[in-house]
mmCIF file of N, CA and C in Angstrom:
data_model
loop_
_atom_site.group_PDB
_atom_site.id
_atom_site.type_symbol
_atom_site.label_atom_id
_atom_site.label_comp_id
_atom_site.label_asym_id
_atom_site.label_seq_id
_atom_site.Cartn_x
_atom_site.Cartn_y
_atom_site.Cartn_z
ATOM 1 N N PRO A 1 95.381 96.298 92.763
ATOM 2 C CA PRO A 1 94.823 97.468 93.426
ATOM 3 C C PRO A 1 93.704 98.102 92.584
ATOM 4 N N THR A 2 92.649 98.516 93.276
ATOM 5 C CA THR A 2 91.548 99.166 92.572
ATOM 6 C C THR A 2 91.644 100.675 92.732
ATOM 7 N N LYS A 3 91.216 101.356 91.712
ATOM 8 C CA LYS A 3 91.280 102.818 91.719
ATOM 9 C C LYS A 3 89.899 103.369 92.068
ATOM 10 N N LYS A 4 89.855 104.242 93.074
ATOM 11 C CA LYS A 4 88.580 104.856 93.440
ATOM 12 C C LYS A 4 88.225 105.905 92.399
ATOM 13 N N GLU A 5 86.978 105.878 91.995
ATOM 14 C CA GLU A 5 86.506 106.883 91.055
ATOM 15 C C GLU A 5 85.833 107.999 91.842
ATOM 16 N N GLU A 6 86.274 109.219 91.558
ATOM 17 C CA GLU A 6 85.663 110.355 92.233
ATOM 18 C C GLU A 6 84.359 110.706 91.542
ATOM 19 N N LYS A 7 83.368 111.004 92.349
ATOM 20 C CA LYS A 7 82.089 111.425 91.782
ATOM 21 C C LYS A 7 82.223 112.863 91.293
ATOM 22 N N GLU A 8 81.629 113.117 90.165
ATOM 23 C CA GLU A 8 81.639 114.463 89.611
ATOM 24 C C GLU A 8 80.631 115.308 90.386
ATOM 25 N N GLU A 9 81.121 116.371 91.018
ATOM 26 C CA GLU A 9 80.249 117.241 91.796
ATOM 27 C C GLU A 9 79.541 118.218 90.871
ATOM 28 N N PRO A 10 78.288 118.549 91.193
ATOM 29 C CA PRO A 10 77.603 119.545 90.376
ATOM 30 C C PRO A 10 78.296 120.898 90.506
ATOM 31 N N ALA A 11 78.223 121.689 89.472
ATOM 32 C CA ALA A 11 78.878 122.993 89.469
ATOM 33 C C ALA A 11 78.287 123.885 90.557
ATOM 34 N N LEU A 12 79.136 124.667 91.187
ATOM 35 C CA LEU A 12 78.705 125.603 92.212
ATOM 36 C C LEU A 12 78.199 126.867 91.541
ATOM 37 N N ASN A 13 77.023 127.301 91.927
ATOM 38 C CA ASN A 13 76.452 128.520 91.378
ATOM 39 C C ASN A 13 77.201 129.718 91.959
ATOM 40 N N VAL A 14 77.865 130.494 91.112
ATOM 41 C CA VAL A 14 78.593 131.669 91.586
ATOM 42 C C VAL A 14 77.999 132.957 91.011
ATOM 43 N N ASP A 15 76.749 132.888 90.582
ATOM 44 C CA ASP A 15 76.049 134.080 90.121
ATOM 45 C C ASP A 15 75.505 134.807 91.345
ATOM 46 N N ALA A 16 76.026 135.992 91.613
ATOM 47 C CA ALA A 16 75.678 136.724 92.834
ATOM 48 C C ALA A 16 74.176 136.938 92.971
ATOM 49 N N LYS A 17 73.503 137.316 91.901
ATOM 50 C CA LYS A 17 72.066 137.579 91.978
ATOM 51 C C LYS A 17 71.305 136.323 92.376
ATOM 52 N N GLN A 18 71.697 135.179 91.827
ATOM 53 C CA GLN A 18 71.013 133.932 92.160
ATOM 54 C C GLN A 18 71.298 133.502 93.599
ATOM 55 N N VAL A 19 72.535 133.657 94.022
ATOM 56 C CA VAL A 19 72.888 133.281 95.393
ATOM 57 C C VAL A 19 72.150 134.176 96.380
ATOM 58 N N HIS A 20 72.134 135.484 96.114
ATOM 59 C CA HIS A 20 71.474 136.414 97.024
ATOM 60 C C HIS A 20 69.955 136.224 97.054
ATOM 61 N N SER A 21 69.386 135.631 96.018
ATOM 62 C CA SER A 21 67.936 135.416 96.001
ATOM 63 C C SER A 21 67.533 134.095 96.670
ATOM 64 N N MET A 22 68.517 133.296 97.069
ATOM 65 C CA MET A 22 68.219 132.040 97.764
ATOM 66 C C MET A 22 67.653 132.334 99.147
ATOM 67 N N LYS A 23 66.908 131.366 99.681
ATOM 68 C CA LYS A 23 66.444 131.479 101.059
ATOM 69 C C LYS A 23 67.668 131.400 101.972
ATOM 70 N N PRO A 24 67.604 132.047 103.147
ATOM 71 C CA PRO A 24 68.773 132.082 104.037
ATOM 72 C C PRO A 24 69.383 130.710 104.346
ATOM 73 N N GLU A 25 68.542 129.693 104.573
ATOM 74 C CA GLU A 25 69.071 128.362 104.896
ATOM 75 C C GLU A 25 69.854 127.784 103.715
ATOM 76 N N LEU A 26 69.367 128.044 102.506
ATOM 77 C CA LEU A 26 70.072 127.567 101.312
ATOM 78 C C LEU A 26 71.381 128.315 101.107
ATOM 79 N N ARG A 27 71.393 129.609 101.463
ATOM 80 C CA ARG A 27 72.639 130.379 101.370
ATOM 81 C C ARG A 27 73.682 129.813 102.325
ATOM 82 N N PHE A 28 73.244 129.368 103.506
ATOM 83 C CA PHE A 28 74.174 128.768 104.463
ATOM 84 C C PHE A 28 74.768 127.486 103.890
ATOM 85 N N LYS A 29 73.937 126.651 103.299
ATOM 86 C CA LYS A 29 74.430 125.418 102.665
ATOM 87 C C LYS A 29 75.365 125.748 101.504
ATOM 88 N N TRP A 30 74.980 126.758 100.717
ATOM 89 C CA TRP A 30 75.821 127.188 99.601
ATOM 90 C C TRP A 30 77.180 127.631 100.119
ATOM 91 N N LEU A 31 77.167 128.392 101.223
ATOM 92 C CA LEU A 31 78.407 128.899 101.803
ATOM 93 C C LEU A 31 79.347 127.757 102.175
ATOM 94 N N GLY A 32 78.816 126.728 102.801
ATOM 95 C CA GLY A 32 79.635 125.568 103.166
ATOM 96 C C GLY A 32 80.266 124.917 101.946
ATOM 97 N N LYS A 33 79.462 124.751 100.901
ATOM 98 C CA LYS A 33 79.975 124.151 99.661
ATOM 99 C C LYS A 33 81.005 125.068 99.005
ATOM 100 N N ALA A 34 80.724 126.373 99.010
ATOM 101 C CA ALA A 34 81.634 127.329 98.372
ATOM 102 C C ALA A 34 82.990 127.340 99.065
ATOM 103 N N LEU A 35 82.990 127.331 100.382
ATOM 104 C CA LEU A 35 84.255 127.341 101.115
ATOM 105 C C LEU A 35 85.008 126.030 100.925
ATOM 106 N N GLN A 36 84.277 124.936 100.826
ATOM 107 C CA GLN A 36 84.923 123.643 100.570
ATOM 108 C C GLN A 36 85.582 123.654 99.191
ATOM 109 N N ARG A 37 84.882 124.187 98.207
ATOM 110 C CA ARG A 37 85.443 124.239 96.851
ATOM 111 C C ARG A 37 86.640 125.177 96.796
ATOM 112 N N CYS A 38 86.610 126.261 97.594
ATOM 113 C CA CYS A 38 87.782 127.148 97.680
ATOM 114 C C CYS A 38 88.983 126.375 98.205
ATOM 115 N N GLN A 39 88.732 125.591 99.247
ATOM 116 C CA GLN A 39 89.796 124.808 99.856
ATOM 117 C C GLN A 39 90.391 123.824 98.849
ATOM 118 N N GLU A 40 89.539 123.274 98.004
ATOM 119 C CA GLU A 40 89.990 122.307 97.000
ATOM 120 C C GLU A 40 90.568 122.993 95.765
ATOM 121 N N GLY A 41 90.464 124.317 95.703
ATOM 122 C CA GLY A 41 90.973 125.062 94.558
ATOM 123 C C GLY A 41 90.091 124.949 93.330
ATOM 124 N N LYS A 42 88.804 124.630 93.523
ATOM 125 C CA LYS A 42 87.897 124.423 92.396
ATOM 126 C C LYS A 42 87.077 125.659 92.033
ATOM 127 N N VAL A 43 87.192 126.706 92.837
ATOM 128 C CA VAL A 43 86.434 127.925 92.553
ATOM 129 C C VAL A 43 87.295 129.128 92.954
ATOM 130 N N GLU A 44 87.137 130.223 92.231
ATOM 131 C CA GLU A 44 87.930 131.415 92.514
ATOM 132 C C GLU A 44 87.490 132.057 93.819
ATOM 133 N N LYS A 45 88.459 132.330 94.668
ATOM 134 C CA LYS A 45 88.178 132.924 95.967
ATOM 135 C C LYS A 45 87.566 134.310 95.834
ATOM 136 N N THR A 46 87.969 135.048 94.817
ATOM 137 C CA THR A 46 87.450 136.411 94.655
ATOM 138 C C THR A 46 85.954 136.405 94.356
ATOM 139 N N LEU A 47 85.481 135.414 93.609
ATOM 140 C CA LEU A 47 84.044 135.316 93.338
ATOM 141 C C LEU A 47 83.268 135.098 94.633
ATOM 142 N N ILE A 48 83.758 134.195 95.459
ATOM 143 C CA ILE A 48 83.099 133.886 96.727
ATOM 144 C C ILE A 48 83.162 135.096 97.650
ATOM 145 N N PHE A 49 84.324 135.746 97.703
ATOM 146 C CA PHE A 49 84.491 136.919 98.559
ATOM 147 C C PHE A 49 83.513 138.022 98.177
ATOM 148 N N ASP A 50 83.372 138.266 96.870
ATOM 149 C CA ASP A 50 82.461 139.319 96.409
ATOM 150 C C ASP A 50 81.009 139.010 96.788
ATOM 151 N N ILE A 51 80.620 137.752 96.696
ATOM 152 C CA ILE A 51 79.249 137.364 97.064
ATOM 153 C C ILE A 51 79.046 137.523 98.569
ATOM 154 N N LEU A 52 80.035 137.101 99.353
ATOM 155 C CA LEU A 52 79.926 137.165 100.816
ATOM 156 C C LEU A 52 79.881 138.583 101.349
ATOM 157 N N THR A 53 80.635 139.470 100.744
ATOM 158 C CA THR A 53 80.755 140.820 101.283
ATOM 159 C C THR A 53 79.613 141.736 100.864
ATOM 160 N N ASN A 54 78.735 141.267 100.017
ATOM 161 C CA ASN A 54 77.564 142.051 99.643
ATOM 162 C C ASN A 54 76.553 141.978 100.791
ATOM 163 N N ALA A 55 75.952 143.117 101.131
ATOM 164 C CA ALA A 55 74.991 143.172 102.243
ATOM 165 C C ALA A 55 73.800 142.243 102.022
ATOM 166 N N LYS A 56 73.484 141.935 100.767
ATOM 167 C CA LYS A 56 72.340 141.081 100.468
ATOM 168 C C LYS A 56 72.568 139.635 100.907
ATOM 169 N N PHE A 57 73.840 139.242 101.114
ATOM 170 C CA PHE A 57 74.113 137.853 101.477
ATOM 171 C C PHE A 57 73.477 137.485 102.814
ATOM 172 N N CYS A 58 73.478 138.397 103.754
ATOM 173 C CA CYS A 58 72.907 138.115 105.084
ATOM 174 C C CYS A 58 71.475 138.611 105.228
ATOM 175 N N HIS A 59 70.902 139.148 104.168
ATOM 176 C CA HIS A 59 69.539 139.678 104.223
ATOM 177 C C HIS A 59 68.557 138.589 104.643
ATOM 178 N N ASP A 60 67.687 138.912 105.578
ATOM 179 C CA ASP A 60 66.646 138.017 106.096
ATOM 180 C C ASP A 60 67.172 136.824 106.899
ATOM 181 N N CYS A 61 68.444 136.830 107.264
ATOM 182 C CA CYS A 61 68.981 135.747 108.094
ATOM 183 C C CYS A 61 68.645 136.019 109.554
ATOM 184 N N SER A 62 68.294 134.978 110.275
ATOM 185 C CA SER A 62 68.101 135.126 111.718
ATOM 186 C C SER A 62 69.475 135.371 112.352
ATOM 187 N N SER A 63 69.483 135.893 113.562
ATOM 188 C CA SER A 63 70.771 136.124 114.210
ATOM 189 C C SER A 63 71.501 134.804 114.451
ATOM 190 N N LYS A 64 70.736 133.736 114.703
ATOM 191 C CA LYS A 64 71.348 132.421 114.917
ATOM 192 C C LYS A 64 72.026 131.926 113.636
ATOM 193 N N LEU A 65 71.326 132.045 112.501
ATOM 194 C CA LEU A 65 71.904 131.613 111.233
ATOM 195 C C LEU A 65 73.074 132.518 110.842
ATOM 196 N N GLY A 66 72.940 133.804 111.087
ATOM 197 C CA GLY A 66 74.029 134.742 110.815
ATOM 198 C C GLY A 66 75.277 134.397 111.607
ATOM 199 N N ALA A 67 75.088 134.000 112.863
ATOM 200 C CA ALA A 67 76.224 133.606 113.703
ATOM 201 C C ALA A 67 76.880 132.337 113.172
ATOM 202 N N LYS A 68 76.068 131.399 112.674
ATOM 203 C CA LYS A 68 76.619 130.163 112.095
ATOM 204 C C LYS A 68 77.446 130.494 110.848
ATOM 205 N N MET A 69 76.908 131.389 110.016
ATOM 206 C CA MET A 69 77.636 131.806 108.811
ATOM 207 C C MET A 69 78.953 132.471 109.200
ATOM 208 N N TYR A 70 78.895 133.342 110.195
ATOM 209 C CA TYR A 70 80.081 134.056 110.655
ATOM 210 C C TYR A 70 81.164 133.078 111.113
ATOM 211 N N ARG A 71 80.754 132.095 111.918
ATOM 212 C CA ARG A 71 81.727 131.104 112.408
ATOM 213 C C ARG A 71 82.325 130.292 111.262
ATOM 214 N N LEU A 72 81.499 129.966 110.282
ATOM 215 C CA LEU A 72 81.979 129.192 109.136
ATOM 216 C C LEU A 72 83.004 129.997 108.331
ATOM 217 N N VAL A 73 82.691 131.260 108.092
ATOM 218 C CA VAL A 73 83.625 132.122 107.347
ATOM 219 C C VAL A 73 84.894 132.338 108.152
ATOM 220 N N LEU A 74 84.748 132.579 109.445
ATOM 221 C CA LEU A 74 85.906 132.801 110.304
ATOM 222 C C LEU A 74 86.841 131.593 110.297
ATOM 223 N N ALA A 75 86.274 130.406 110.291
ATOM 224 C CA ALA A 75 87.078 129.175 110.273
ATOM 225 C C ALA A 75 87.864 129.031 108.968
ATOM 226 N N HIS A 76 87.395 129.699 107.909
ATOM 227 C CA HIS A 76 88.061 129.609 106.612
ATOM 228 C C HIS A 76 88.652 130.950 106.186
ATOM 229 N N ALA A 77 88.831 131.861 107.123
ATOM 230 C CA ALA A 77 89.314 133.216 106.808
ATOM 231 C C ALA A 77 90.701 133.218 106.163
ATOM 232 N N ASP A 78 91.482 132.193 106.415
ATOM 233 C CA ASP A 78 92.826 132.141 105.845
ATOM 234 C C ASP A 78 92.819 131.945 104.333
ATOM 235 N N PHE A 79 91.684 131.626 103.747
ATOM 236 C CA PHE A 79 91.581 131.502 102.276
ATOM 237 C C PHE A 79 91.715 132.865 101.602
ATOM 238 N N PHE A 80 91.321 133.901 102.327
ATOM 239 C CA PHE A 80 91.255 135.228 101.742
ATOM 240 C C PHE A 80 92.420 136.072 102.205
ATOM 241 N N SER A 81 92.915 136.923 101.322
ATOM 242 C CA SER A 81 94.048 137.779 101.668
ATOM 243 C C SER A 81 93.579 138.855 102.641
ATOM 244 N N PRO A 82 94.521 139.432 103.414
ATOM 245 C CA PRO A 82 94.138 140.453 104.384
ATOM 246 C C PRO A 82 93.633 141.760 103.773
ATOM 247 N N LYS A 83 93.765 141.917 102.471
ATOM 248 C CA LYS A 83 93.277 143.131 101.808
ATOM 249 C C LYS A 83 91.807 143.244 102.055
#
């Protein structure tokens, strides 16, 4: 039997200032990666939550992109406590 080698993923940027300064489309891609890493237990949920809940996260997003972000977060809402 052969053992599959997992590829080492690049570190997820969790610096709020850097994430908030990304272009909206890049923030959407970042969000997908961040939620995936939360699911895998590779990143602290509180860091992601703090970045998401800042008003700057959705700054300059079109309503269409904002709706996509909303649906993505809603699909992963169980990661975060009800607090």
